[in-house]
Amino acid sequence: MSLDIISREPGDTGASATAPRKFRVLVAERNPLVVSALADMIARDGRFDLGENVTTGKAFLEACAQPGPGFDLAVLGWKLADMDGGTLLTQIRQRGIDARVVIFSNDHDLSILKKCVRLGAQGFCYQFDDPAILFDTLIAVAHGRICIPYIDVTRINDTPLSRLTTREHELLSVLADGWSNIQIAARTGISENTVKYHLKNLYSKLEVRNRAMAVALYASERSNGPAA
């Protein structure tokens, strides 16, 4: 994507020059107050036009499928009405949608930032940042760059599951399959108390409190992992 270049002769006021094209922005956000604030800020910035705003991931995907010029950039809230940003980014990749996406998150969880980068988001901002940071990010992404807060890129693929041993991965897998403690004990040849001990260590590593939370995390990581 390129901007129109305006050249002026000495003394030319530029009144007749062709104005630079504006970047058309699609906003996907469920909070009407955030949408209103973004619309107002975009209207005040001469570099952008608000093309459309939607509240669901489904509506975003439908907007992408519409014929015509569409949009140049998308600002996505992390939590939409029907899915989170990770699920939507996965859908974007699986469908081969060519979209330049900036995640606009109200959650300061570093794992969300790492997941967004793994799933192909080109930009990332926090809703509590200075608005100028968002617009600087949008301009950078519009020009084909990646613009995210500082992160140790050598650990970008670190996830809660990446910290588990092979045995712990196997244990989590059978939990997801619905095995009870008694079944795990019987099929592995260890006592039920030993199973409980291993589960306690597993929950600690995953930073969850119980079996349901561990299985939910396992399902989320598997469904939102990078596309092959």
Coordinates of N, CA and C in Angstrom, one line a residue:
M1 N 0.8 -1.2 0.0 CA 0.0 0.0 0.0 C 0.9 1.2 0.0
S2 N 0.5 2.2 -0.8 CA 1.3 3.4 -0.9 C 0.5 4.7 -0.8
L3 N 1.1 5.8 -0.3 CA 0.4 7.0 -0.2 C 0.7 7.8 -1.4
D4 N -0.3 8.7 -1.8 CA -0.1 9.6 -2.9 C 1.0 10.6 -2.5
I5 N 1.9 11.0 -3.4 CA 2.9 11.9 -3.1 C 2.5 13.3 -3.6
I6 N 2.6 14.3 -2.8 CA 2.2 15.6 -3.2 C 3.5 16.5 -3.4
S7 N 3.7 17.0 -4.6 CA 4.8 17.9 -4.9 C 4.3 19.3 -5.1
R8 N 5.0 20.3 -4.6 CA 4.6 21.6 -4.7 C 5.7 22.5 -5.3
E9 N 5.3 23.4 -6.1 CA 6.3 24.4 -6.6 C 6.4 25.5 -5.6
P10 N 7.5 26.2 -5.6 CA 7.7 27.3 -4.6 C 6.5 28.3 -4.7
G11 N 6.0 28.6 -3.5 CA 4.9 29.6 -3.5 C 3.5 28.9 -3.7
D12 N 3.5 27.7 -4.0 CA 2.2 26.9 -4.2 C 1.6 26.7 -2.8
T13 N 0.4 27.0 -2.6 CA -0.3 26.8 -1.3 C -0.8 25.4 -1.2
G14 N -0.8 24.7 -2.3 CA -1.3 23.3 -2.3 C -2.8 23.2 -2.3
A15 N -3.5 24.3 -2.5 CA -5.0 24.3 -2.5 C -5.5 23.4 -3.6
S16 N -4.8 23.3 -4.8 CA -5.3 22.4 -5.9 C -4.7 21.0 -5.9
A17 N -3.8 20.8 -5.0 CA -3.1 19.5 -5.0 C -4.0 18.4 -4.6
T18 N -3.8 17.2 -5.1 CA -4.6 16.1 -4.7 C -4.3 15.7 -3.3
A19 N -5.3 15.5 -2.5 CA -5.1 15.2 -1.1 C -4.7 13.7 -1.0
P20 N -3.9 13.4 0.0 CA -3.5 12.0 0.2 C -4.7 11.1 0.5
R21 N -4.7 9.9 0.0 CA -5.9 9.0 0.3 C -5.9 8.7 1.8
K22 N -7.1 8.5 2.3 CA -7.3 8.1 3.7 C -7.4 6.6 3.8
F23 N -6.9 6.1 4.9 CA -7.0 4.7 5.2 C -8.4 4.4 5.8
R24 N -9.1 3.5 5.2 CA -10.4 3.1 5.7 C -10.3 2.1 6.8
V25 N -11.0 2.3 7.9 CA -10.8 1.5 9.1 C -12.1 0.8 9.4
L26 N -12.0 -0.5 9.7 CA -13.1 -1.3 10.2 C -12.9 -1.5 11.7
V27 N -13.9 -1.2 12.5 CA -13.8 -1.4 13.9 C -14.7 -2.6 14.4
A28 N -14.1 -3.5 15.1 CA -14.8 -4.7 15.6 C -14.7 -4.6 17.1
E29 N -15.7 -4.2 17.8 CA -15.7 -4.0 19.3 C -17.1 -4.1 19.9
R30 N -17.2 -4.7 21.0 CA -18.6 -4.9 21.5 C -19.0 -3.8 22.5
N31 N -18.0 -3.0 23.0 CA -18.4 -2.0 24.0 C -18.7 -0.7 23.2
P32 N -20.0 -0.2 23.3 CA -20.4 0.9 22.5 C -19.7 2.2 22.9
L33 N -19.2 2.3 24.2 CA -18.4 3.5 24.6 C -17.1 3.5 23.9
V34 N -16.4 2.4 23.8 CA -15.2 2.3 23.0 C -15.4 2.6 21.6
V35 N -16.4 2.1 21.0 CA -16.7 2.4 19.6 C -16.9 3.9 19.4
S36 N -17.7 4.5 20.2 CA -18.0 5.9 20.1 C -16.7 6.7 20.2
A37 N -15.9 6.4 21.2 CA -14.6 7.1 21.3 C -13.7 6.9 20.1
L38 N -13.6 5.7 19.6 CA -12.8 5.5 18.4 C -13.3 6.2 17.2
A39 N -14.7 6.2 17.0 CA -15.3 6.9 15.9 C -15.0 8.4 16.0
D40 N -15.0 9.0 17.2 CA -14.8 10.4 17.3 C -13.3 10.7 17.0
M41 N -12.4 9.9 17.5 CA -11.0 10.1 17.3 C -10.6 10.0 15.8
I42 N -11.2 9.0 15.2 CA -10.9 8.7 13.7 C -11.4 9.9 12.9
A43 N -12.6 10.4 13.3 CA -13.2 11.6 12.6 C -12.3 12.8 12.7
R44 N -11.6 12.9 13.8 CA -10.7 14.1 14.0 C -9.4 14.0 13.3
D45 N -9.0 12.8 12.9 CA -7.7 12.5 12.3 C -7.9 12.4 10.8
G46 N -7.2 13.3 10.1 CA -7.4 13.4 8.6 C -6.8 12.2 7.9
R47 N -6.1 11.3 8.5 CA -5.5 10.2 7.8 C -6.4 9.0 7.7
F48 N -7.5 9.0 8.4 CA -8.4 7.8 8.4 C -9.8 8.1 8.2
D49 N -10.6 7.1 7.7 CA -12.0 7.2 7.7 C -12.6 5.9 8.4
L50 N -13.6 6.1 9.1 CA -14.3 5.0 9.7 C -15.2 4.3 8.7
G51 N -14.9 3.1 8.2 CA -15.7 2.5 7.2 C -16.9 1.8 7.8
E52 N -16.8 1.1 8.9 CA -17.9 0.3 9.5 C -17.5 -0.1 10.9
N53 N -18.5 -0.3 11.7 CA -18.2 -0.9 13.0 C -19.1 -2.1 13.2
V54 N -18.6 -3.2 13.8 CA -19.3 -4.4 14.1 C -19.0 -4.8 15.5
T55 N -19.9 -5.7 16.0 CA -19.7 -6.1 17.4 C -19.4 -7.6 17.5
T56 N -19.4 -8.3 16.4 CA -19.2 -9.8 16.5 C -18.1 -10.2 15.5
G57 N -17.5 -11.3 15.8 CA -16.5 -11.9 14.8 C -17.2 -12.3 13.5
K58 N -18.4 -12.9 13.7 CA -19.2 -13.3 12.5 C -19.4 -12.1 11.5
A59 N -19.8 -11.0 12.1 CA -20.0 -9.8 11.3 C -18.7 -9.3 10.6
F60 N -17.6 -9.4 11.4 CA -16.3 -9.0 10.8 C -16.0 -9.9 9.6
L61 N -16.2 -11.2 9.7 CA -15.9 -12.1 8.6 C -16.8 -11.8 7.4
E62 N -18.1 -11.5 7.7 CA -19.0 -11.2 6.6 C -18.6 -9.9 5.9
A63 N -18.1 -8.9 6.7 CA -17.6 -7.7 6.1 C -16.4 -7.9 5.2
C64 N -15.6 -8.9 5.6 CA -14.4 -9.2 4.7 C -14.8 -9.8 3.4
A65 N -15.9 -10.5 3.4 CA -16.4 -11.2 2.2 C -17.1 -10.3 1.3
Q66 N -17.4 -9.1 1.7 CA -18.2 -8.2 0.8 C -17.4 -7.8 -0.4
P67 N -17.9 -7.6 -1.6 CA -17.2 -7.1 -2.7 C -16.9 -5.6 -2.6
G68 N -16.0 -5.1 -3.3 CA -15.7 -3.7 -3.3 C -14.4 -3.4 -2.6
P69 N -14.1 -2.1 -2.3 CA -12.8 -1.7 -1.7 C -12.6 -2.2 -0.3
G70 N -13.7 -2.4 0.4 CA -13.6 -2.9 1.8 C -12.9 -1.9 2.7
F71 N -11.9 -2.4 3.4 CA -11.2 -1.6 4.3 C -9.7 -1.8 4.2
D72 N -8.9 -0.9 4.7 CA -7.4 -1.0 4.7 C -6.9 -1.6 6.0
L73 N -7.6 -1.3 7.1 CA -7.1 -1.7 8.5 C -8.3 -2.1 9.3
A74 N -8.1 -3.0 10.2 CA -9.1 -3.4 11.2 C -8.6 -3.2 12.6
V75 N -9.4 -2.6 13.4 CA -9.1 -2.5 14.8 C -10.1 -3.5 15.6
L76 N -9.5 -4.5 16.2 CA -10.3 -5.5 16.8 C -10.2 -5.5 18.3
G77 N -11.3 -5.4 19.0 CA -11.3 -5.6 20.5 C -11.0 -7.0 20.8
W78 N -10.4 -7.3 21.9 CA -10.0 -8.7 22.2 C -11.2 -9.5 22.5
K79 N -12.2 -9.0 23.2 CA -13.5 -9.7 23.5 C -14.6 -9.1 22.6
L80 N -15.1 -9.9 21.7 CA -16.2 -9.6 20.9 C -17.5 -10.3 21.5
A81 N -18.6 -10.0 20.9 CA -19.9 -10.5 21.4 C -20.0 -12.0 21.3
D82 N -19.3 -12.6 20.3 CA -19.5 -14.0 20.1 C -18.2 -14.8 20.1
M83 N -17.0 -14.2 20.2 CA -15.7 -14.9 20.2 C -14.7 -13.9 20.7
D84 N -13.5 -14.5 21.0 CA -12.4 -13.6 21.4 C -11.5 -13.4 20.2
G85 N -10.5 -12.5 20.4 CA -9.6 -12.1 19.3 C -8.8 -13.3 18.8
G86 N -8.4 -14.2 19.6 CA -7.7 -15.4 19.2 C -8.4 -16.2 18.3
T87 N -9.7 -16.5 18.6 CA -10.5 -17.3 17.7 C -10.7 -16.6 16.3
L88 N -10.9 -15.3 16.4 CA -11.1 -14.5 15.1 C -9.9 -14.5 14.3
L89 N -8.7 -14.3 14.9 CA -7.5 -14.3 14.2 C -7.2 -15.7 13.5
T90 N -7.6 -16.7 14.2 CA -7.5 -18.1 13.7 C -8.4 -18.2 12.5
Q91 N -9.6 -17.7 12.5 CA -10.5 -17.8 11.4 C -10.0 -17.0 10.2
I92 N -9.4 -15.8 10.5 CA -8.8 -15.0 9.4 C -7.7 -15.8 8.7
R93 N -6.9 -16.5 9.4 CA -5.8 -17.2 8.8 C -6.3 -18.4 8.1
Q94 N -7.3 -19.2 8.6 CA -7.8 -20.3 8.0 C -8.5 -20.0 6.7
R95 N -9.2 -18.8 6.6 CA -9.9 -18.5 5.4 C -9.0 -17.7 4.4
G96 N -7.8 -17.5 4.8 CA -6.9 -16.8 3.9 C -7.2 -15.3 3.6
I97 N -7.8 -14.7 4.6 CA -8.2 -13.3 4.5 C -7.0 -12.4 4.6
D98 N -6.8 -11.5 3.7 CA -5.7 -10.6 3.7 C -6.1 -9.3 4.4
A99 N -6.0 -9.3 5.7 CA -6.4 -8.1 6.5 C -5.3 -7.7 7.4
R100 N -5.1 -6.4 7.5 CA -4.1 -5.8 8.4 C -4.8 -5.5 9.7
V101 N -4.4 -6.2 10.7 CA -5.2 -6.2 12.0 C -4.4 -5.6 13.1
V102 N -5.1 -4.7 13.9 CA -4.5 -4.1 15.1 C -5.5 -4.5 16.2
I103 N -4.9 -5.3 17.2 CA -5.7 -5.7 18.4 C -5.8 -4.5 19.4
F104 N -6.9 -4.2 19.9 CA -7.1 -3.1 20.8 C -7.7 -3.7 22.1
S105 N -6.8 -4.0 23.0 CA -7.1 -4.9 24.1 C -7.3 -4.0 25.4
N106 N -8.2 -4.4 26.3 CA -8.3 -3.8 27.6 C -7.8 -4.7 28.7
D107 N -7.1 -5.7 28.3 CA -6.5 -6.7 29.2 C -5.0 -6.7 29.1
H108 N -4.3 -6.5 30.2 CA -2.8 -6.4 30.2 C -2.2 -7.7 30.4
D109 N -2.8 -8.8 30.0 CA -2.3 -10.1 30.1 C -1.2 -10.3 29.0
L110 N 0.0 -10.6 29.4 CA 1.1 -10.7 28.4 C 0.8 -11.9 27.4
S111 N 0.1 -12.9 28.0 CA -0.1 -14.1 27.1 C -1.0 -13.8 25.9
I112 N -1.9 -12.8 26.1 CA -2.8 -12.3 25.0 C -1.9 -11.7 23.9
L113 N -1.0 -10.9 24.3 CA -0.1 -10.2 23.3 C 0.7 -11.3 22.6
K114 N 1.2 -12.3 23.3 CA 2.0 -13.3 22.6 C 1.2 -14.1 21.6
K115 N -0.1 -14.4 22.1 CA -1.0 -15.2 21.2 C -1.3 -14.4 20.0
C116 N -1.6 -13.1 20.1 CA -1.9 -12.3 18.9 C -0.8 -12.3 17.9
V117 N 0.5 -12.2 18.4 CA 1.6 -12.2 17.5 C 1.8 -13.5 16.8
R118 N 1.6 -14.6 17.6 CA 1.7 -15.9 17.0 C 0.6 -16.1 15.9
L119 N -0.6 -15.5 16.1 CA -1.7 -15.7 15.2 C -1.7 -14.7 14.0
G120 N -0.7 -13.8 14.0 CA -0.6 -13.0 12.8 C -1.1 -11.6 12.9
A121 N -1.4 -11.1 14.1 CA -1.8 -9.7 14.2 C -0.6 -8.8 13.9
Q122 N -0.8 -7.7 13.1 CA 0.3 -6.9 12.7 C 0.5 -5.7 13.8
G123 N -0.5 -5.5 14.6 CA -0.4 -4.4 15.6 C -1.1 -4.7 16.8
F124 N -0.7 -4.1 17.9 CA -1.3 -4.4 19.2 C -1.2 -3.1 20.1
C125 N -2.4 -2.7 20.6 CA -2.4 -1.6 21.5 C -3.3 -1.9 22.7
Y126 N -3.1 -1.2 23.8 CA -3.9 -1.3 25.0 C -4.9 -0.1 25.0
Q127 N -6.1 -0.4 25.4 CA -7.2 0.7 25.4 C -6.8 1.8 26.4
F128 N -6.0 1.5 27.4 CA -5.6 2.6 28.3 C -4.3 3.3 27.9
D129 N -3.8 3.0 26.8 CA -2.6 3.8 26.2 C -3.1 5.2 25.7
D130 N -2.1 6.1 25.6 CA -2.4 7.4 25.0 C -3.0 7.1 23.5
P131 N -4.1 7.8 23.1 CA -4.6 7.6 21.8 C -3.6 7.7 20.7
A132 N -2.6 8.6 20.9 CA -1.5 8.8 19.9 C -0.8 7.5 19.6
I133 N -0.7 6.6 20.6 CA 0.0 5.3 20.3 C -0.8 4.5 19.4
L134 N -2.2 4.5 19.5 CA -3.0 3.7 18.6 C -2.8 4.2 17.2
F135 N -2.9 5.5 17.0 CA -2.8 6.1 15.6 C -1.4 5.9 15.0
D136 N -0.4 6.0 15.8 CA 1.0 5.6 15.3 C 1.1 4.2 14.9
T137 N 0.4 3.3 15.7 CA 0.4 1.9 15.3 C -0.4 1.7 14.0
L138 N -1.5 2.3 13.9 CA -2.3 2.2 12.7 C -1.5 2.6 11.4
I139 N -0.8 3.7 11.5 CA 0.0 4.2 10.4 C 1.1 3.2 10.1
A140 N 1.8 2.7 11.1 CA 2.8 1.7 10.9 C 2.3 0.5 10.2
V141 N 1.2 0.0 10.7 CA 0.6 -1.2 10.1 C 0.1 -1.0 8.7
A142 N -0.5 0.2 8.4 CA -0.9 0.6 7.1 C 0.2 0.6 6.1
H143 N 1.4 0.8 6.5 CA 2.6 0.9 5.7 C 3.3 -0.5 5.7
G144 N 2.7 -1.5 6.1 CA 3.2 -2.9 6.0 C 4.2 -3.3 7.1
R145 N 4.2 -2.5 8.2 CA 5.1 -2.9 9.3 C 4.3 -3.6 10.4
I146 N 5.1 -4.2 11.3 CA 4.5 -4.8 12.5 C 4.8 -3.9 13.7
C147 N 3.8 -3.6 14.5 CA 4.0 -2.6 15.6 C 3.3 -3.1 16.8
I148 N 4.1 -3.6 17.8 CA 3.6 -4.2 19.0 C 4.4 -3.6 20.2
P149 N 3.9 -3.7 21.4 CA 4.7 -3.3 22.6 C 5.9 -4.3 22.7
Y150 N 6.9 -3.8 23.5 CA 8.1 -4.6 23.6 C 7.8 -6.0 24.2
I151 N 8.4 -7.0 23.6 CA 8.3 -8.4 24.1 C 9.5 -9.1 23.7
D152 N 9.9 -10.1 24.5 CA 11.1 -10.9 24.2 C 10.7 -11.9 23.1
V153 N 11.1 -11.6 21.9 CA 10.6 -12.4 20.8 C 11.2 -13.8 20.8
T154 N 12.2 -14.0 21.6 CA 12.8 -15.4 21.7 C 11.8 -16.3 22.5
R155 N 10.9 -15.7 23.2 CA 9.9 -16.5 24.0 C 8.5 -16.3 23.5
I156 N 8.4 -15.9 22.3 CA 7.0 -15.6 21.7 C 6.2 -16.9 21.7
N157 N 6.8 -18.1 21.5 CA 6.0 -19.3 21.4 C 5.8 -20.0 22.8
D158 N 6.3 -19.3 23.9 CA 6.0 -19.9 25.2 C 4.5 -19.8 25.5
T159 N 4.0 -20.9 25.9 CA 2.6 -20.9 26.4 C 2.5 -21.7 27.7
P160 N 1.4 -21.7 28.4 CA 1.4 -22.5 29.6 C 1.6 -24.0 29.3
L161 N 1.2 -24.5 28.1 CA 1.4 -25.9 27.8 C 2.8 -26.2 27.4
S162 N 3.6 -25.2 27.0 CA 5.0 -25.4 26.6 C 5.8 -25.7 27.8
R163 N 5.3 -25.4 29.0 CA 6.1 -25.7 30.2 C 5.9 -27.1 30.8
L164 N 5.0 -27.8 30.2 CA 4.7 -29.2 30.7 C 5.7 -30.2 30.2
T165 N 5.9 -31.3 31.0 CA 6.7 -32.4 30.5 C 5.8 -33.3 29.6
T166 N 6.5 -34.3 29.0 CA 5.7 -35.2 28.1 C 4.7 -35.9 28.9
R167 N 5.0 -36.4 30.1 CA 4.0 -37.1 31.0 C 2.9 -36.2 31.3
E168 N 3.2 -34.9 31.6 CA 2.1 -34.0 32.0 C 1.2 -33.7 30.8
H169 N 1.8 -33.6 29.6 CA 1.0 -33.5 28.4 C 0.0 -34.6 28.2
E170 N 0.5 -35.8 28.5 CA -0.3 -37.0 28.4 C -1.4 -37.0 29.4
L171 N -1.1 -36.6 30.6 CA -2.1 -36.5 31.7 C -3.2 -35.5 31.3
L172 N -2.8 -34.3 30.8 CA -3.8 -33.3 30.4 C -4.6 -33.8 29.2
S173 N -4.1 -34.6 28.3 CA -4.8 -35.1 27.2 C -5.9 -36.1 27.7
V174 N -5.6 -36.9 28.6 CA -6.6 -37.9 29.1 C -7.7 -37.2 29.9
L175 N -7.3 -36.1 30.6 CA -8.3 -35.3 31.3 C -9.3 -34.7 30.3
A176 N -8.7 -34.2 29.2 CA -9.6 -33.6 28.2 C -10.5 -34.7 27.6
D177 N -10.1 -35.9 27.6 CA -10.9 -37.0 27.1 C -12.0 -37.5 28.1
G178 N -11.9 -36.9 29.3 CA -12.9 -37.2 30.3 C -12.6 -38.3 31.3
W179 N -11.3 -38.7 31.4 CA -10.9 -39.8 32.3 C -11.1 -39.3 33.7
S180 N -11.5 -40.1 34.6 CA -11.6 -39.8 36.0 C -10.3 -40.2 36.7
N181 N -10.1 -39.8 37.9 CA -8.8 -40.1 38.6 C -8.7 -41.6 38.8
I182 N -9.8 -42.3 39.0 CA -9.7 -43.8 39.2 C -9.3 -44.4 37.9
Q183 N -9.8 -43.9 36.8 CA -9.5 -44.5 35.4 C -8.0 -44.3 35.1
I184 N -7.5 -43.1 35.5 CA -6.1 -42.8 35.2 C -5.2 -43.7 36.0
A185 N -5.6 -43.9 37.3 CA -4.8 -44.7 38.2 C -4.8 -46.2 37.7
A186 N -6.0 -46.7 37.3 CA -6.1 -48.0 36.8 C -5.3 -48.3 35.5
R187 N -5.3 -47.3 34.6 CA -4.6 -47.5 33.3 C -3.1 -47.1 33.3
T188 N -2.7 -46.5 34.4 CA -1.3 -46.1 34.4 C -0.5 -46.9 35.5
G189 N -1.3 -47.6 36.3 CA -0.6 -48.5 37.4 C -0.1 -47.7 38.6
I190 N -0.6 -46.5 38.8 CA -0.2 -45.8 40.0 C -1.5 -45.6 40.9
S191 N -1.2 -45.2 42.1 CA -2.4 -45.0 43.0 C -3.2 -43.8 42.7
E192 N -4.4 -43.7 43.2 CA -5.2 -42.6 43.0 C -4.6 -41.3 43.7
N193 N -4.0 -41.5 44.9 CA -3.4 -40.4 45.6 C -2.2 -39.9 44.8
T194 N -1.5 -40.7 44.1 CA -0.4 -40.3 43.2 C -0.9 -39.5 42.0
V195 N -2.1 -39.9 41.5 CA -2.7 -39.2 40.4 C -3.1 -37.8 40.9
K196 N -3.6 -37.7 42.1 CA -4.0 -36.4 42.7 C -2.8 -35.5 42.9
Y197 N -1.7 -36.1 43.3 CA -0.4 -35.3 43.4 C 0.0 -34.8 42.1
H198 N 0.0 -35.6 41.0 CA 0.4 -35.1 39.7 C -0.5 -34.0 39.2
L199 N -1.8 -34.2 39.5 CA -2.8 -33.2 39.0 C -2.5 -31.9 39.7
K200 N -2.2 -31.9 41.0 CA -1.9 -30.7 41.7 C -0.8 -29.9 41.1
N201 N 0.3 -30.7 40.8 CA 1.5 -30.1 40.1 C 1.1 -29.5 38.7
L202 N 0.3 -30.3 38.0 CA -0.2 -29.8 36.7 C -0.9 -28.5 36.8
Y203 N -1.9 -28.4 37.7 CA -2.7 -27.2 37.9 C -1.8 -26.0 38.2
S204 N -0.8 -26.3 39.1 CA 0.1 -25.2 39.5 C 0.9 -24.7 38.3
K205 N 1.4 -25.6 37.4 CA 2.1 -25.1 36.2 C 1.2 -24.3 35.3
L206 N 0.0 -24.8 35.2 CA -0.9 -24.1 34.2 C -1.6 -22.9 34.9
E207 N -1.3 -22.7 36.2 CA -1.9 -21.5 36.9 C -3.5 -21.6 36.8
V208 N -4.0 -22.8 37.0 CA -5.4 -22.9 37.1 C -5.8 -23.6 38.4
R209 N -7.1 -23.6 38.8 CA -7.5 -24.1 40.1 C -8.1 -25.5 40.1
N210 N -8.5 -26.0 38.9 CA -9.2 -27.3 38.9 C -9.2 -27.9 37.5
R211 N -9.8 -29.1 37.4 CA -9.8 -29.9 36.2 C -10.5 -29.1 35.1
A212 N -11.6 -28.5 35.3 CA -12.4 -27.9 34.3 C -11.6 -26.7 33.7
M213 N -10.9 -26.0 34.5 CA -10.1 -24.9 34.0 C -8.9 -25.4 33.2
A214 N -8.3 -26.5 33.6 CA -7.2 -27.1 32.9 C -7.6 -27.5 31.5
V215 N -8.7 -28.2 31.5 CA -9.3 -28.7 30.2 C -9.6 -27.6 29.2
A216 N -10.2 -26.5 29.8 CA -10.6 -25.3 29.0 C -9.4 -24.7 28.4
L217 N -8.3 -24.6 29.2 CA -7.0 -24.0 28.7 C -6.5 -24.9 27.6
Y218 N -6.5 -26.2 27.8 CA -6.0 -27.1 26.8 C -6.7 -27.0 25.5
A219 N -8.0 -26.9 25.6 CA -8.9 -26.7 24.4 C -8.6 -25.4 23.7
S220 N -8.4 -24.4 24.4 CA -8.2 -23.0 23.9 C -6.8 -23.0 23.2
E221 N -5.8 -23.5 23.8 CA -4.5 -23.5 23.2 C -4.4 -24.3 21.9
R222 N -5.2 -25.5 21.9 CA -5.2 -26.3 20.7 C -5.9 -25.6 19.6
S223 N -7.1 -25.0 19.9 CA -7.9 -24.4 18.8 C -7.3 -23.1 18.3
N224 N -6.6 -22.4 19.1 CA -6.0 -21.1 18.7 C -4.5 -21.1 18.4
G225 N -4.0 -22.4 18.3 CA -2.6 -22.5 17.9 C -2.3 -22.1 16.5
P226 N -1.1 -21.8 16.1 CA -0.7 -21.4 14.8 C -1.2 -22.4 13.7
A227 N -1.7 -21.9 12.6 CA -2.1 -22.8 11.6 C -0.9 -23.5 11.0
A228 N -1.1 -24.7 10.6 CA 0.0 -25.5 10.0 C 0.4 -24.9 8.6

